[in-house]
XYZ file of C-alpha atoms in Angstrom:
283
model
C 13.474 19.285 -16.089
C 13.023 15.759 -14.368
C 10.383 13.860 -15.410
C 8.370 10.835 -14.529
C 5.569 8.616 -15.761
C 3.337 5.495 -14.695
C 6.268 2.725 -16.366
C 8.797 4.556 -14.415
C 7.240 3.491 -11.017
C 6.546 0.041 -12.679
C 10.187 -0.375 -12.957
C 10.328 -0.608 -9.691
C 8.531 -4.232 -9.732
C 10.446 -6.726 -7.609
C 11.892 -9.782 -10.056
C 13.297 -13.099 -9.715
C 17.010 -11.499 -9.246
C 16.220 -8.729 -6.923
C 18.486 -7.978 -4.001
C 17.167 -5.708 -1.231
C 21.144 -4.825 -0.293
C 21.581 -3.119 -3.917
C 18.598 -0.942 -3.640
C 20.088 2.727 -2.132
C 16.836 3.794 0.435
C 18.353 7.579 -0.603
C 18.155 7.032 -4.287
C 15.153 8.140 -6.764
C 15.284 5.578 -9.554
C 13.872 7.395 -12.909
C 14.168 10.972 -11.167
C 16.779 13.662 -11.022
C 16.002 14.796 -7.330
C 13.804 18.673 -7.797
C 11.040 19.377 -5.442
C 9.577 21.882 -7.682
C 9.422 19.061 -10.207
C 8.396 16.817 -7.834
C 5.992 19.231 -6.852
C 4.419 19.392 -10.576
C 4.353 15.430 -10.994
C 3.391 14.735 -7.797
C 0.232 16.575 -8.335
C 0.037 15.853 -11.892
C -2.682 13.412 -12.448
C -4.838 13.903 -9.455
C -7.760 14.889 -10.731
C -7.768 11.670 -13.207
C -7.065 9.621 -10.170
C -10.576 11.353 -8.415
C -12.502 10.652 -11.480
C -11.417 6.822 -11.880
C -12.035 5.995 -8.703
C -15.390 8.211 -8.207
C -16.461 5.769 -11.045
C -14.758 2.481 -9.304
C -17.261 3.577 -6.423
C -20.336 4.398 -8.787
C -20.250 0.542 -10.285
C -20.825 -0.331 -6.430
C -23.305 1.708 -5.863
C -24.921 0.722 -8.904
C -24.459 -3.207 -8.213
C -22.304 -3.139 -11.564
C -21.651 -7.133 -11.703
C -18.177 -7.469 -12.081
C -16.904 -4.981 -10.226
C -13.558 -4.925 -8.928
C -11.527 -3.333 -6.027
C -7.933 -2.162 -5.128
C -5.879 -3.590 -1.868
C -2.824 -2.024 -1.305
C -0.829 -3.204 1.345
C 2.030 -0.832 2.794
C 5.064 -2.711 4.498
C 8.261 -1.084 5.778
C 10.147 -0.618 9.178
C 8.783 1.325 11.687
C 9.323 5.418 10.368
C 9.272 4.389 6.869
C 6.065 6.354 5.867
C 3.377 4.122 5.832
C 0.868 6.902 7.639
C 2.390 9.589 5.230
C 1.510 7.637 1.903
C -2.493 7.527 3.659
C -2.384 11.320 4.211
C -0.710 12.319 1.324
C -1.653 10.123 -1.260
C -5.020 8.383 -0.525
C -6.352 11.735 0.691
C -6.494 12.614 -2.557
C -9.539 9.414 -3.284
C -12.765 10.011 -1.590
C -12.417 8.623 1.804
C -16.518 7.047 1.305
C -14.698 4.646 -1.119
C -11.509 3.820 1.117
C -11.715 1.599 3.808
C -7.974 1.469 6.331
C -7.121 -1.672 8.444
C -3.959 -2.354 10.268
C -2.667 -5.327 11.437
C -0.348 -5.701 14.886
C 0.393 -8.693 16.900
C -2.666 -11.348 16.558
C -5.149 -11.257 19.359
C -5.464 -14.552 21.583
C -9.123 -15.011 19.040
C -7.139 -14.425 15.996
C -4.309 -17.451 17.344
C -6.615 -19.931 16.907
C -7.178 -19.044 13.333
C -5.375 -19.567 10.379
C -2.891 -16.414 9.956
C -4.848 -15.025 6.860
C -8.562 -15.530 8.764
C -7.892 -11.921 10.193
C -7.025 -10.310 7.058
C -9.669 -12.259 4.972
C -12.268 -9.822 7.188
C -10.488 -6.776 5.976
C -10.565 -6.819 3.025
C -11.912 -4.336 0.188
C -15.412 -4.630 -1.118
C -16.163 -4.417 -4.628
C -16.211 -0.544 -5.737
C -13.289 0.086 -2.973
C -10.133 0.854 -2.318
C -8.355 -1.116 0.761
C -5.535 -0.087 2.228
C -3.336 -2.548 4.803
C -1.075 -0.536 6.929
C 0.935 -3.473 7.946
C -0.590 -6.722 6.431
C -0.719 -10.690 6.299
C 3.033 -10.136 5.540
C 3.812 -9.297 9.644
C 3.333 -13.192 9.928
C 6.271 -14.045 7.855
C 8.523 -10.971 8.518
C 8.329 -10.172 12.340
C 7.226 -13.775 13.409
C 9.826 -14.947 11.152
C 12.729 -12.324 13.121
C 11.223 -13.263 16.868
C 10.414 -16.901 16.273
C 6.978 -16.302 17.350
C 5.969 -19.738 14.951
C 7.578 -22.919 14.002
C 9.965 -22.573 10.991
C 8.009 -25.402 8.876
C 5.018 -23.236 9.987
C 6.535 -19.552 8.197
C 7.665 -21.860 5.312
C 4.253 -23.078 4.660
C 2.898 -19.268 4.270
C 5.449 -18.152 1.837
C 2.927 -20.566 -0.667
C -0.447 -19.586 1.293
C -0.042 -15.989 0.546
C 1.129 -16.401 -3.140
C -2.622 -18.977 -3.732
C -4.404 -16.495 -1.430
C -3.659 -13.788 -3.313
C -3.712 -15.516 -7.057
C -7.014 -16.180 -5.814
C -7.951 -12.445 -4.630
C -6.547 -11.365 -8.189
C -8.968 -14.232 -10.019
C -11.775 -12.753 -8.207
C -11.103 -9.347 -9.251
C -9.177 -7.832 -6.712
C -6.650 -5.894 -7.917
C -3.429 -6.274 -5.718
C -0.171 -3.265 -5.254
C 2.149 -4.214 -2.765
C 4.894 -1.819 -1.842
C 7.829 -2.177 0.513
C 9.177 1.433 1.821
C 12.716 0.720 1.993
C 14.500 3.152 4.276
C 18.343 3.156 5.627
C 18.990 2.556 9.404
C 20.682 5.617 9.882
C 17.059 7.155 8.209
C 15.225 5.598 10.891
C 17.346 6.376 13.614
C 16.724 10.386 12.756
C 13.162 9.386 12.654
C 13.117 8.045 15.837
C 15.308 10.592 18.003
C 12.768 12.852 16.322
C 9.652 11.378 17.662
C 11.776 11.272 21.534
C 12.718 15.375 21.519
C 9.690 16.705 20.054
C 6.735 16.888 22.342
C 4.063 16.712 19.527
C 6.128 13.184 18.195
C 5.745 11.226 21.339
C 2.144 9.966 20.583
C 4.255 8.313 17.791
C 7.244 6.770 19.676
C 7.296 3.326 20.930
C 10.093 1.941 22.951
C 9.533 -1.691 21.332
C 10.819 0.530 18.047
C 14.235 0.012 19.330
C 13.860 -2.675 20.370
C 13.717 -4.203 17.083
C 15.739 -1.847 15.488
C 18.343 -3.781 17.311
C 17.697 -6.874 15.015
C 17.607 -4.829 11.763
C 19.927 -7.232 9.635
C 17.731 -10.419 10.376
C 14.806 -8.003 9.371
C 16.496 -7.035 5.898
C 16.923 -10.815 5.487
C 13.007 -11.611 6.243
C 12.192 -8.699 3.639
C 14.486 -10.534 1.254
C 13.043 -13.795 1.331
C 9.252 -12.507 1.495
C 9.589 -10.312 -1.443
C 11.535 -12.465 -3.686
C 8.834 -15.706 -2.489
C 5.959 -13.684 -3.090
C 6.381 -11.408 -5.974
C 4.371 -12.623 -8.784
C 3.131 -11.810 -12.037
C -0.130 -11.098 -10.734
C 0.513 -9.549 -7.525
C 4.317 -7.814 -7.865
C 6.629 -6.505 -4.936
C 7.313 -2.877 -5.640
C 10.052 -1.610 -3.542
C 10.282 1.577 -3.245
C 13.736 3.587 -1.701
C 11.833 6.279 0.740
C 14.603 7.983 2.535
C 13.128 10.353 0.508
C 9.480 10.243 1.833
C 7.854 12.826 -1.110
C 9.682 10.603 -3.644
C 8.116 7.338 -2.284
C 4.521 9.108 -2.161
C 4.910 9.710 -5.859
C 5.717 6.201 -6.713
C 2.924 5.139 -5.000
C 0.441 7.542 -5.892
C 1.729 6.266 -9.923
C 1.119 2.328 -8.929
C -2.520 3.305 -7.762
C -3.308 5.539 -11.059
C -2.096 2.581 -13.055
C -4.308 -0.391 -11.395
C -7.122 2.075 -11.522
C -6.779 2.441 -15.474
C -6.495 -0.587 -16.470
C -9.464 -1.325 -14.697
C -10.891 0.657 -17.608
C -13.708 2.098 -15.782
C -16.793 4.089 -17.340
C -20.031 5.668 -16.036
C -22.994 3.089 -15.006
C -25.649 2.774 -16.929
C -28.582 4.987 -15.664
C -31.262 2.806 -14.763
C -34.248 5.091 -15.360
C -35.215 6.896 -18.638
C -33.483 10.159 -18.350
C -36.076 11.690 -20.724
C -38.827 10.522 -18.451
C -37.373 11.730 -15.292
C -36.819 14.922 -16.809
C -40.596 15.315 -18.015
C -41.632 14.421 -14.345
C -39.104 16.421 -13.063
C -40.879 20.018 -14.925
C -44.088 18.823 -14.165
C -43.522 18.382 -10.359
């Protein structure tokens, strides 16, 4: 039977002598391919996972100083999963403690910021769970591949994002950031998929091709990023997802392990239970 645990998926942590061309997008490091399996880990710890972050959310309700959040930010080429991982695995939180932002290309308001003054506003709350679907990292992968900013310019946020987010991490916001690496020939079934099938085509966007068509200078943007920013604080996980159940698991695995180390417990009730229940009979 194949098996799978929470240091299996941390294995997966991007280090100082990673190279994106030796990671297969068809493999599944740690797992002998079984969907039944799959089927049983997958599933495995999700009612822990409910009951963490139910109490993650309780602390904010109660004003629990001190408490923290979760961002994670989902990056990959275009079919690589990013809305599956939302509807498979963060379905399984309570959406009242979620909060979803995406991030395309910057409005004319947003230019005349800095490029981390739009994502500053989206972030997660204390008690929450962000999600980026797309993030800060769009300014230094496809500005980087169009040229949309001076080169000194993308070199300079390699070392904004690592402070920013030392300095999300210091203030208690615990950071997973996971790159859905998929093949080309992956994405190019995706894609013909979303053309023929009349229910895909709300999906399909003909710029998707369009930069398909620079896919090497991508895989060297992804390189450069993830080996830049991957830190002890705030890792890289890349994650093969040619196999799009596979990469859910991983994920779903990342987030159970930030939310236990967070080591969470109940909030202190702030009334007398004994009391309340006295004026509760006599009411």
């Amino acid at each position: 039977m194949a098996k799978f645990s929470v240091q299996d998926a941390l294995d997966l942590a991007v280090g100082p002598h990673f190279s994106l061309s030796n990671v297969d997008p068809d493999s599944t490091p740690h797992f002998d391919w079984d969907e039944d399996d799959w089927e049983e880990y997958f599933h495995k710890y999700d009612e822990e996972l409910g009951d963490l972050q139910e109490k993650l959310y309780a602390n904010y309700r109660a004003k629990v100083p001190g408490t923290g959040s979760i961002l994670l930010v989902l990056q990959g080429m275009d079919t690589s999963g990013k809305g599956g991982i939302i509807r498979h695995v963060v379905s399984v939180l309570d959406p009242q403690g979620v909060t979803l932002a995406s991030f395309g290309k910057p409005t004319e308001e947003e230019l005349k910021h800095d490029f981390l003054w739009r994502v500053e506003k989206k972030l997660p709350e204390p008690g929450f769970i962000g999600v980026f679907d797309r993030s800060h990292y769009e300014d230094v992968l496809v500005q980087r591949v169009n040229e949309m900013a001076q080169a000194e310019e993308i070199e300079r946020r390699y070392g904004a994002i690592a402070q920013w987010e030392a300095d999300l991490v210091q203030k208690g916001t615990r950071i997973i950031k996971v790159m859905l690496h998929i093949s080309r020939d992956f994405q190019e079934e995706n894609l013909l998929e979303r053309i023929e099938r009349e229910d895909k085509h709300w999906k399909y966007n003909p710029d998707d091709v369009t930069e398909r068509a620079k896919w090497d200078s991508y895989m060297e943007a992804y390189q450069i990023a993830l080996t830049r920013t991957s830190t002890a604080t705030a890792p890289w996980y890349c994650i093969p997802s040619d196999n799009k159940p596979y990469a859910r698991m991983v994920v779903k695995y990342l987030l159970l392990n930030e939310l236990r180390a967070m080591d969470l417990t109940w909030p202190e009730a702030a009334f007398d239970p004994e009391e309340e229940k006295r004026r509760l009979e006599e009411s």
